[in-house]
């Protein structure tokens, strides 16, 4: 394969720092920090909310879960409202995904709600500043491009 296709294959097969719940599987994540809001994605014209998380498969490896699907966002807000929460930090969530592309449907169920103990465990596992170092692009401020003259 020519060079560009080798790079494309590496990008397509490597997990990287981003997490995508697998369809047809019960995915379990732990929320490490409140989400970072990113401006609207050009394709869907809806902002993304990027949650630093860990998975049950790799509890010490931080990843970023980008959420922009309307149904997933509504379920996260409903979990917070129903349980009178101010944050999801420390919460464990079960995420089931069905469908693909624009037909993707999410079911998000809280397994463990945030509390002082699991929030303290998050801070012990990921001390202040460690997530910023792990994901510098995610935490970098968004600077709008200068208008063309």
C-alpha angles and dihedrals in degrees: 000000000000117000099264092052092049088054091046090052091050091050092047095050103037120089096215120179097309125091125212118184110240115242115242092020132097103242121196123197137174117219112231100181142003111274126273112228117227125191122264119301109240094229098051102020092224127114120251124232111209115206120192103223145160127218131223088246092057110018095171097047114086118217135175120244109197111204121192103136109116093223093052092048091049091051093050091051091046091053090052094046096044091051096037092238128167094194142013095215108136094014120133115217132191111217123194119185127195128181131015138259115349090353093061113130125194132206112191119187125180110235095177124011120220116272138161093270099052092040089054089049090054090052091048092049094042111027121205110292096017094102091048089054092047093050109028094159092052093051096041112109116254108245114194117232117254115259115257114247 
